[in-house]
Amino acid sequence: MGLPWLTPFSPCRAQRAGGSEYRQWSARLHHQWGALGGGSTGSTGTGGPTEVWKAGTSLVRGWGHHVQERDACHPWCDTCFPQAAYLQQAGLRTAVLEKRHVLGGAAVTEEIVPGTLHTPRPPARYLLCASLTTPCSPGFKFSRASYLLSLLRPQIYTELELQRHGLRVLPRDPYSFTPLLEDRSPPRSLLMGHDMAQTQRQIAQFSQKDAQAYPKYEVFMGRLVSAINPLLDAPPADTAALGQGSLLQRLRALWPLLQAGLALGRQLPHFYEVLTAPISKILDHWFESEPLKATLATDAVIGAMSSPHTPGGGYVLLHHVMGELEGRRGAWGYVAGGMGALSQAIARAAATYGAHIFTEQAVCRVLLGSDGQAQGVVMQDGTEVRSKVVLSNASPQLTFLELTPQERLPEDFVRRIQQLDTRSPVTKINVAVDRLPSFLAAPNTRDSQPLPHHCCSIHLNCEGTHLLHQAYTEAAHGHPSSRPMIELCIPSALDPGLAPPGCHVVSLFTQYTPYELAGGQPWDEKARNAYADTVFDCIEAYAPGFKVSVIGRDILTPPDLERIFGLPGGNIFHGGMSLDQLYFTRPAPSYSTYQSPVPGLYLCGSGAHPGGGVMGAAGRNAAQVVLRDFRRLRWQR
């Protein structure tokens, strides 16, 4: 079957067209979903007439919203929507509503900077180049928010047959490059990959002791990850079951945790230390060279408003080393065509099973019945989509503080959602350049072809953990870092189709920048560009000529990430990944198993267990809970 969002009568096109096309589209939906009728529902819209659709399942996604019609309804997510595919696969009629024009939440590919001729060269400071250059084709295609793949659960690859639906992953090896600023010529650098012997030789430049310790460190971290990995693929232990039933039933509820403890064995105290201690303390135990420690520490602070010296950052480190690609633990890669190609592959899988997916359809309210049960969603134009359950892939704040009537939620629950830590240090900058960066530590060849280090995550301002702490301290006081932590990626080095010939797309994941600037100053264009200029000055020190190579840039501060992608506070995880916001307490105590205080309303995004990243785990787990609840209801009848 065709993809619904591309059909002639997709809602986004039909509503813009109005008249007969809208009526044809409305009639088509009424026939497909068995709509009960039309007329006013008490909600006025700005578009076409108010309609009522009969659905089964609705999915509301992230800041855009998806409604899946059949047995469940889903608000949108910030990554992808595997839950739609799983529910449809199990026989539930499903519909997805996306607010934005593009599918995928934060896992999208967007052509922000058009293809351009190289003359006249615009100044490197402006935001976009469209008005300053002559467009040509193709343009620059960016993974505008999420930009790397590793955490997606391996079961999702196989169960949804994503490769058959077009997903192609480009592994990176080597995967990490840290050039240094030094007086020597050329400066040293640290290149790390899956060849352990070669990585050890690189580390030995700084410390023979660290070179010997690194394989043991990898084994240690791998053992911890193997122990907790099964916890990601199931709901947290049901705390309600711990207070009732027989001893055997209570132990059964705790069995996943007991299994993890047994797998850890004598490593349990070390695991506890990794979770609770500052990551700087853990790394100091293993290593002595600052470039190595700073490079490893980036995985513990990325996306978190915390320093390497902040207690409890170890889980974020584990979170970023627990992924895998093509069976290789800890590997990260690019998605061919950008991250949006992943969302498209999952959407194709869902559509193959019969799910219907609509873009530019914003949800404004979860529809509740007189008994308090979720019955669907209301869209901004007043259309009601009726369903038996609603799954929200939006953040907990958006789901429960904006979309759900507050009088139907317990006061304590609302207060806990309001108190979630959503601080974000992240500003993402997407850059179009007309040449590859040439680093002092590893100059380009004469033909300017990509070298192995161009395919890596390139860590700048990582000569030592003290620089990361300094950058954090400035942001904690309301000032963007003067020497920010920068992770520079060049996906077009492996996927040249993302940019015009000879050009490249550069992803800059930077921190630390506060959501609110000191003195109440706004994140206006002047502030955005001033920070971007600081970032570019830093890159210029490592790779002279970078600034003059810039054709265009897209600057996304924490408020921009919130506004465009629905990430609360700009937090890429829908909320901090600190110990007090994980497992039993994500998003709140007693509500960690995807169910909410509203019967029939489920949370299935990054704000639910096991947390953020392009994982799909929360969606897959939530779908299992919904199906279990459906089976229970049918058995009771």
JSON list of N, CA and C in Angstrom, two decimals, residues 102-128:
[
{"chain": "A", "resi": 102, "resn": "VAL", "atom": "N", "xyz": [7.27, 17.14, 8.62]},
{"chain": "A", "resi": 102, "resn": "VAL", "atom": "CA", "xyz": [8.20, 16.05, 8.38]},
{"chain": "A", "resi": 102, "resn": "VAL", "atom": "C", "xyz": [8.09, 15.05, 9.51]},
{"chain": "A", "resi": 103, "resn": "LEU", "atom": "N", "xyz": [8.16, 13.77, 9.19]},
{"chain": "A", "resi": 103, "resn": "LEU", "atom": "CA", "xyz": [8.03, 12.72, 10.19]},
{"chain": "A", "resi": 103, "resn": "LEU", "atom": "C", "xyz": [9.30, 12.54, 11.00]},
{"chain": "A", "resi": 104, "resn": "GLY", "atom": "N", "xyz": [9.13, 12.13, 12.26]},
{"chain": "A", "resi": 104, "resn": "GLY", "atom": "CA", "xyz": [10.29, 11.66, 13.01]},
{"chain": "A", "resi": 104, "resn": "GLY", "atom": "C", "xyz": [10.64, 12.43, 14.25]},
{"chain": "A", "resi": 105, "resn": "GLY", "atom": "N", "xyz": [9.93, 13.52, 14.57]},
{"chain": "A", "resi": 105, "resn": "GLY", "atom": "CA", "xyz": [10.30, 14.27, 15.77]},
{"chain": "A", "resi": 105, "resn": "GLY", "atom": "C", "xyz": [11.69, 14.85, 15.61]},
{"chain": "A", "resi": 106, "resn": "ALA", "atom": "N", "xyz": [12.63, 14.41, 16.46]},
{"chain": "A", "resi": 106, "resn": "ALA", "atom": "CA", "xyz": [14.01, 14.89, 16.38]},
{"chain": "A", "resi": 106, "resn": "ALA", "atom": "C", "xyz": [14.85, 14.05, 15.44]},
{"chain": "A", "resi": 107, "resn": "ALA", "atom": "N", "xyz": [14.34, 12.92, 14.98]},
{"chain": "A", "resi": 107, "resn": "ALA", "atom": "CA", "xyz": [15.07, 12.06, 14.04]},
{"chain": "A", "resi": 107, "resn": "ALA", "atom": "C", "xyz": [14.58, 12.37, 12.63]},
{"chain": "A", "resi": 108, "resn": "VAL", "atom": "N", "xyz": [15.04, 13.49, 12.10]},
{"chain": "A", "resi": 108, "resn": "VAL", "atom": "CA", "xyz": [14.56, 13.98, 10.81]},
{"chain": "A", "resi": 108, "resn": "VAL", "atom": "C", "xyz": [15.75, 14.37, 9.93]},
{"chain": "A", "resi": 109, "resn": "THR", "atom": "N", "xyz": [15.50, 14.38, 8.63]},
{"chain": "A", "resi": 109, "resn": "THR", "atom": "CA", "xyz": [16.43, 14.94, 7.67]},
{"chain": "A", "resi": 109, "resn": "THR", "atom": "C", "xyz": [15.75, 16.14, 7.03]},
{"chain": "A", "resi": 110, "resn": "GLU", "atom": "N", "xyz": [16.41, 17.29, 7.09]},
{"chain": "A", "resi": 110, "resn": "GLU", "atom": "CA", "xyz": [15.83, 18.50, 6.53]},
{"chain": "A", "resi": 110, "resn": "GLU", "atom": "C", "xyz": [16.85, 19.23, 5.67]},
{"chain": "A", "resi": 111, "resn": "GLU", "atom": "N", "xyz": [16.38, 19.77, 4.56]},
{"chain": "A", "resi": 111, "resn": "GLU", "atom": "CA", "xyz": [17.23, 20.58, 3.69]},
{"chain": "A", "resi": 111, "resn": "GLU", "atom": "C", "xyz": [17.09, 22.03, 4.13]},
{"chain": "A", "resi": 112, "resn": "ILE", "atom": "N", "xyz": [17.95, 22.43, 5.06]},
{"chain": "A", "resi": 112, "resn": "ILE", "atom": "CA", "xyz": [17.86, 23.77, 5.64]},
{"chain": "A", "resi": 112, "resn": "ILE", "atom": "C", "xyz": [18.56, 24.78, 4.75]},
{"chain": "A", "resi": 113, "resn": "VAL", "atom": "N", "xyz": [19.75, 24.43, 4.28]},
{"chain": "A", "resi": 113, "resn": "VAL", "atom": "CA", "xyz": [20.55, 25.33, 3.44]},
{"chain": "A", "resi": 113, "resn": "VAL", "atom": "C", "xyz": [20.46, 24.82, 2.02]},
{"chain": "A", "resi": 114, "resn": "PRO", "atom": "N", "xyz": [19.92, 25.60, 1.08]},
{"chain": "A", "resi": 114, "resn": "PRO", "atom": "CA", "xyz": [19.82, 25.13, -0.31]},
{"chain": "A", "resi": 114, "resn": "PRO", "atom": "C", "xyz": [21.19, 24.91, -0.92]},
{"chain": "A", "resi": 115, "resn": "GLY", "atom": "N", "xyz": [21.24, 24.15, -2.02]},
{"chain": "A", "resi": 115, "resn": "GLY", "atom": "CA", "xyz": [22.47, 24.04, -2.78]},
{"chain": "A", "resi": 115, "resn": "GLY", "atom": "C", "xyz": [22.84, 25.41, -3.31]},
{"chain": "A", "resi": 116, "resn": "THR", "atom": "N", "xyz": [24.12, 25.72, -3.37]},
{"chain": "A", "resi": 116, "resn": "THR", "atom": "CA", "xyz": [24.54, 27.06, -3.74]},
{"chain": "A", "resi": 116, "resn": "THR", "atom": "C", "xyz": [25.74, 27.02, -4.66]},
{"chain": "A", "resi": 117, "resn": "LEU", "atom": "N", "xyz": [25.83, 28.03, -5.49]},
{"chain": "A", "resi": 117, "resn": "LEU", "atom": "CA", "xyz": [27.05, 28.26, -6.23]},
{"chain": "A", "resi": 117, "resn": "LEU", "atom": "C", "xyz": [28.05, 28.92, -5.30]},
{"chain": "A", "resi": 118, "resn": "HIS", "atom": "N", "xyz": [29.30, 28.83, -5.59]},
{"chain": "A", "resi": 118, "resn": "HIS", "atom": "CA", "xyz": [30.31, 29.29, -4.65]},
{"chain": "A", "resi": 118, "resn": "HIS", "atom": "C", "xyz": [30.64, 30.77, -4.79]},
{"chain": "A", "resi": 119, "resn": "THR", "atom": "N", "xyz": [30.03, 31.46, -5.75]},
{"chain": "A", "resi": 119, "resn": "THR", "atom": "CA", "xyz": [30.30, 32.89, -5.88]},
{"chain": "A", "resi": 119, "resn": "THR", "atom": "C", "xyz": [28.96, 33.61, -5.98]},
{"chain": "A", "resi": 120, "resn": "PRO", "atom": "N", "xyz": [28.80, 34.79, -5.37]},
{"chain": "A", "resi": 120, "resn": "PRO", "atom": "CA", "xyz": [29.80, 35.38, -4.48]},
{"chain": "A", "resi": 120, "resn": "PRO", "atom": "C", "xyz": [29.82, 34.70, -3.13]},
{"chain": "A", "resi": 121, "resn": "ARG", "atom": "N", "xyz": [30.97, 34.69, -2.46]},
{"chain": "A", "resi": 121, "resn": "ARG", "atom": "CA", "xyz": [31.06, 34.08, -1.14]},
{"chain": "A", "resi": 121, "resn": "ARG", "atom": "C", "xyz": [30.39, 34.98, -0.11]},
{"chain": "A", "resi": 122, "resn": "PRO", "atom": "N", "xyz": [29.42, 34.47, 0.63]},
{"chain": "A", "resi": 122, "resn": "PRO", "atom": "CA", "xyz": [28.78, 35.27, 1.67]},
{"chain": "A", "resi": 122, "resn": "PRO", "atom": "C", "xyz": [29.65, 35.32, 2.92]},
{"chain": "A", "resi": 123, "resn": "PRO", "atom": "N", "xyz": [29.41, 36.29, 3.78]},
{"chain": "A", "resi": 123, "resn": "PRO", "atom": "CA", "xyz": [30.14, 36.31, 5.05]},
{"chain": "A", "resi": 123, "resn": "PRO", "atom": "C", "xyz": [29.77, 35.10, 5.88]},
{"chain": "A", "resi": 124, "resn": "ALA", "atom": "N", "xyz": [30.69, 34.65, 6.73]},
{"chain": "A", "resi": 124, "resn": "ALA", "atom": "CA", "xyz": [30.48, 33.42, 7.50]},
{"chain": "A", "resi": 124, "resn": "ALA", "atom": "C", "xyz": [29.52, 33.61, 8.66]},
{"chain": "A", "resi": 125, "resn": "ARG", "atom": "N", "xyz": [29.01, 34.80, 8.85]},
{"chain": "A", "resi": 125, "resn": "ARG", "atom": "CA", "xyz": [28.28, 35.08, 10.06]},
{"chain": "A", "resi": 125, "resn": "ARG", "atom": "C", "xyz": [26.78, 34.88, 9.93]},
{"chain": "A", "resi": 126, "resn": "TYR", "atom": "N", "xyz": [26.24, 35.00, 8.71]},
{"chain": "A", "resi": 126, "resn": "TYR", "atom": "CA", "xyz": [24.79, 34.98, 8.57]},
{"chain": "A", "resi": 126, "resn": "TYR", "atom": "C", "xyz": [24.23, 33.60, 8.86]},
{"chain": "A", "resi": 127, "resn": "LEU", "atom": "N", "xyz": [22.92, 33.58, 9.09]},
{"chain": "A", "resi": 127, "resn": "LEU", "atom": "CA", "xyz": [22.27, 32.34, 9.51]},
{"chain": "A", "resi": 127, "resn": "LEU", "atom": "C", "xyz": [22.08, 31.37, 8.35]},
{"chain": "A", "resi": 128, "resn": "LEU", "atom": "N", "xyz": [21.44, 31.82, 7.28]},
{"chain": "A", "resi": 128, "resn": "LEU", "atom": "CA", "xyz": [21.20, 30.96, 6.12]},
{"chain": "A", "resi": 128, "resn": "LEU", "atom": "C", "xyz": [21.65, 31.69, 4.87]}
]
